[in-house]
Amino acid sequence: MGFEVGSILEGTVTGITKFGAFVSLPDKRSGLVHISEIAHSYVNDIHEHLSEGQPVTVKVIGIDQSNRINLSIRQATPPPDQRLGNGARSRSETDHRPVRRSASGSGFSSDPPQPKGSASFEDRLKQFMASSDSKLSELRMNERRSSRRGRK
């Protein structure tokens, strides 16, 4: 069986390393799925997504001069928004704000904390702009300091 770039194959995970997973393919061949090609989301620990002996569907994304086969699980599976249907997305895919415990401790809230008192939008905007200006001037000052050090 010839392996061509773009082929979709069935394989079995035979080994996991910190940089990827080795997959056994037909005709007693094997290939590597790099950590960046395992899932549509960021992968910190491969063991959270794969385990040895697990059957996987992979796509051949490259074959180098040494005849090593580069594989992708991510490209062989539909993106998460297509699997949910209707274009619906889970909260984790659309909202990257940190989740905090509510004041009562009974539930979680991802809404930003409301300012104390009844500050108007204009007051909050002025406060934000002042804070922003302060941070920008501090950044500019640090840039000047670092550029002066580099001229020696």
mmCIF file of C-alpha atoms in Angstrom:
data_model
loop_
_atom_site.group_PDB
_atom_site.id
_atom_site.type_symbol
_atom_site.label_atom_id
_atom_site.label_comp_id
_atom_site.label_asym_id
_atom_site.label_seq_id
_atom_site.Cartn_x
_atom_site.Cartn_y
_atom_site.Cartn_z
ATOM 1 C CA MET A 1 0.000 0.000 0.000
ATOM 2 C CA GLY A 2 1.408 3.356 -1.005
ATOM 3 C CA PHE A 3 1.168 6.229 1.395
ATOM 4 C CA GLU A 4 0.419 9.563 -0.222
ATOM 5 C CA VAL A 5 0.085 13.004 1.288
ATOM 6 C CA GLY A 6 -3.612 13.604 1.933
ATOM 7 C CA SER A 7 -4.473 9.933 2.560
ATOM 8 C CA ILE A 8 -6.792 9.207 5.481
ATOM 9 C CA LEU A 9 -5.805 6.037 7.350
ATOM 10 C CA GLU A 10 -6.758 4.041 10.415
ATOM 11 C CA GLY A 11 -3.983 3.350 12.900
ATOM 12 C CA THR A 12 -3.220 2.526 16.512
ATOM 13 C CA VAL A 13 -1.244 4.634 18.984
ATOM 14 C CA THR A 14 1.905 2.655 19.859
ATOM 15 C CA GLY A 15 3.866 5.208 21.851
ATOM 16 C CA ILE A 16 3.546 8.638 23.418
ATOM 17 C CA THR A 17 6.353 11.141 23.936
ATOM 18 C CA LYS A 18 6.366 14.744 25.133
ATOM 19 C CA PHE A 19 6.410 15.978 21.519
ATOM 20 C CA GLY A 20 3.898 13.648 19.896
ATOM 21 C CA ALA A 21 2.517 10.154 19.428
ATOM 22 C CA PHE A 22 3.684 7.275 17.259
ATOM 23 C CA VAL A 23 0.964 5.531 15.292
ATOM 24 C CA SER A 24 1.121 2.060 13.773
ATOM 25 C CA LEU A 25 -0.189 2.083 10.187
ATOM 26 C CA PRO A 26 -1.078 -0.641 7.658
ATOM 27 C CA ASP A 27 1.793 -2.554 5.952
ATOM 28 C CA LYS A 28 3.784 -2.536 9.224
ATOM 29 C CA ARG A 29 4.659 1.135 8.811
ATOM 30 C CA SER A 30 4.471 3.829 11.462
ATOM 31 C CA GLY A 31 4.273 7.583 11.585
ATOM 32 C CA LEU A 32 4.415 10.463 14.043
ATOM 33 C CA VAL A 33 1.596 12.794 15.043
ATOM 34 C CA HIS A 34 3.246 15.971 16.342
ATOM 35 C CA ILE A 35 1.669 17.444 19.503
ATOM 36 C CA SER A 36 0.374 20.405 17.457
ATOM 37 C CA GLU A 37 -1.566 18.019 15.191
ATOM 38 C CA ILE A 38 -3.366 16.026 17.913
ATOM 39 C CA ALA A 39 -6.411 18.212 18.590
ATOM 40 C CA HIS A 40 -8.113 21.402 17.420
ATOM 41 C CA SER A 41 -7.397 22.957 20.827
ATOM 42 C CA TYR A 42 -4.102 23.550 22.643
ATOM 43 C CA VAL A 43 -2.555 20.296 23.888
ATOM 44 C CA ASN A 44 -0.463 20.587 27.025
ATOM 45 C CA ASP A 45 -0.408 16.903 27.973
ATOM 46 C CA ILE A 46 -0.833 14.342 25.211
ATOM 47 C CA HIS A 47 -2.075 11.768 27.738
ATOM 48 C CA GLU A 48 -5.253 13.858 28.156
ATOM 49 C CA HIS A 49 -6.113 13.160 24.492
ATOM 50 C CA LEU A 50 -4.515 9.821 23.613
ATOM 51 C CA SER A 51 -3.496 6.535 25.194
ATOM 52 C CA GLU A 52 -1.385 3.642 23.932
ATOM 53 C CA GLY A 53 -3.416 1.074 22.043
ATOM 54 C CA GLN A 54 -6.110 3.606 21.120
ATOM 55 C CA PRO A 55 -7.360 3.371 17.517
ATOM 56 C CA VAL A 56 -7.147 6.702 15.657
ATOM 57 C CA THR A 57 -7.972 8.139 12.253
ATOM 58 C CA VAL A 58 -5.033 10.069 10.815
ATOM 59 C CA LYS A 59 -4.209 12.054 7.708
ATOM 60 C CA VAL A 60 -0.802 11.824 6.027
ATOM 61 C CA ILE A 61 0.467 15.414 5.935
ATOM 62 C CA GLY A 62 4.029 14.759 4.850
ATOM 63 C CA ILE A 63 6.670 12.219 3.930
ATOM 64 C CA ASP A 64 10.266 13.404 4.206
ATOM 65 C CA GLN A 65 13.395 12.253 2.308
ATOM 66 C CA SER A 66 14.101 9.635 4.990
ATOM 67 C CA ASN A 67 10.636 8.160 4.272
ATOM 68 C CA ARG A 68 9.324 9.221 7.692
ATOM 69 C CA ILE A 69 5.569 9.745 7.722
ATOM 70 C CA ASN A 70 4.105 12.855 9.371
ATOM 71 C CA LEU A 71 0.508 12.452 10.470
ATOM 72 C CA SER A 72 -2.339 14.606 11.755
ATOM 73 C CA ILE A 73 -5.336 13.592 13.834
ATOM 74 C CA ARG A 74 -6.572 17.205 13.864
ATOM 75 C CA GLN A 75 -6.806 17.405 10.069
ATOM 76 C CA ALA A 76 -8.564 14.024 9.864
ATOM 77 C CA THR A 77 -11.410 15.126 12.148
ATOM 78 C CA PRO A 78 -13.954 17.919 11.666
ATOM 79 C CA PRO A 79 -13.454 21.125 13.692
ATOM 80 C CA PRO A 80 -15.351 21.276 17.008
ATOM 81 C CA ASP A 81 -17.952 23.811 15.781
ATOM 82 C CA GLN A 82 -18.997 21.432 12.989
ATOM 83 C CA ARG A 83 -19.394 18.511 15.409
ATOM 84 C CA LEU A 84 -21.766 20.526 17.632
ATOM 85 C CA GLY A 85 -24.001 21.444 14.686
ATOM 86 C CA ASN A 86 -25.908 24.694 14.001
ATOM 87 C CA GLY A 87 -22.673 26.631 14.417
ATOM 88 C CA ALA A 88 -23.148 26.374 18.182
ATOM 89 C CA ARG A 89 -19.986 26.471 20.222
ATOM 90 C CA SER A 90 -19.258 25.427 23.735
ATOM 91 C CA ARG A 91 -18.395 28.120 26.286
ATOM 92 C CA SER A 92 -14.726 27.091 26.328
ATOM 93 C CA GLU A 93 -14.395 27.703 22.576
ATOM 94 C CA THR A 94 -16.009 31.124 22.525
ATOM 95 C CA ASP A 95 -15.377 32.694 25.905
ATOM 96 C CA HIS A 96 -11.847 32.781 27.281
ATOM 97 C CA ARG A 97 -12.616 34.853 30.354
ATOM 98 C CA PRO A 98 -11.674 33.258 33.661
ATOM 99 C CA VAL A 99 -14.501 31.685 35.606
ATOM 100 C CA ARG A 100 -14.871 32.932 39.183
ATOM 101 C CA ARG A 101 -16.932 31.717 42.109
ATOM 102 C CA SER A 102 -19.951 33.839 42.840
ATOM 103 C CA ALA A 103 -20.113 35.800 46.082
ATOM 104 C CA SER A 104 -22.444 33.197 47.584
ATOM 105 C CA GLY A 105 -19.955 30.444 46.723
ATOM 106 C CA SER A 106 -22.725 28.332 45.250
ATOM 107 C CA GLY A 107 -22.070 28.816 41.548
ATOM 108 C CA PHE A 108 -19.721 30.227 38.990
ATOM 109 C CA SER A 109 -19.837 33.533 37.229
ATOM 110 C CA SER A 110 -17.930 34.650 34.132
ATOM 111 C CA ASP A 111 -19.407 38.154 34.196
ATOM 112 C CA PRO A 112 -17.013 40.966 35.076
ATOM 113 C CA PRO A 113 -17.443 42.315 38.595
ATOM 114 C CA GLN A 114 -19.786 45.286 38.775
ATOM 115 C CA PRO A 115 -18.315 48.515 40.181
ATOM 116 C CA LYS A 116 -19.346 49.464 43.666
ATOM 117 C CA GLY A 117 -21.889 52.217 43.730
ATOM 118 C CA SER A 118 -23.840 53.408 40.744
ATOM 119 C CA ALA A 119 -21.051 54.691 38.492
ATOM 120 C CA SER A 120 -22.290 55.773 35.094
ATOM 121 C CA PHE A 121 -20.838 54.512 31.852
ATOM 122 C CA GLU A 122 -19.009 57.806 31.369
ATOM 123 C CA ASP A 123 -17.411 57.548 34.824
ATOM 124 C CA ARG A 124 -16.240 53.994 34.148
ATOM 125 C CA LEU A 125 -14.927 55.024 30.727
ATOM 126 C CA LYS A 126 -12.963 57.932 32.249
ATOM 127 C CA GLN A 127 -11.500 55.574 34.854
ATOM 128 C CA PHE A 128 -10.513 53.090 32.156
ATOM 129 C CA MET A 129 -8.931 55.787 29.974
ATOM 130 C CA ALA A 130 -6.922 57.160 32.897
ATOM 131 C CA SER A 131 -5.686 53.688 33.750
ATOM 132 C CA SER A 132 -4.858 53.003 30.117
ATOM 133 C CA ASP A 133 -2.965 56.281 29.723
ATOM 134 C CA SER A 134 -0.981 55.535 32.865
ATOM 135 C CA LYS A 135 -0.005 52.091 31.598
ATOM 136 C CA LEU A 136 0.956 53.426 28.163
ATOM 137 C CA SER A 137 3.169 56.146 29.600
ATOM 138 C CA GLU A 138 4.855 53.590 31.847
ATOM 139 C CA LEU A 139 5.511 51.326 28.836
ATOM 140 C CA ARG A 140 6.949 54.226 26.828
ATOM 141 C CA MET A 141 9.221 55.187 29.716
ATOM 142 C CA ASN A 142 10.497 51.610 29.997
ATOM 143 C CA GLU A 143 11.128 51.505 26.226
ATOM 144 C CA ARG A 144 13.223 54.672 26.451
ATOM 145 C CA ARG A 145 15.231 53.264 29.346
ATOM 146 C CA SER A 146 15.929 49.984 27.561
ATOM 147 C CA SER A 147 16.892 51.723 24.285
ATOM 148 C CA ARG A 148 19.389 53.953 26.160
ATOM 149 C CA ARG A 149 21.030 50.916 27.755
ATOM 150 C CA GLY A 150 21.487 49.278 24.380
ATOM 151 C CA ARG A 151 23.401 52.227 22.836
ATOM 152 C CA LYS A 152 26.507 51.913 25.002
#
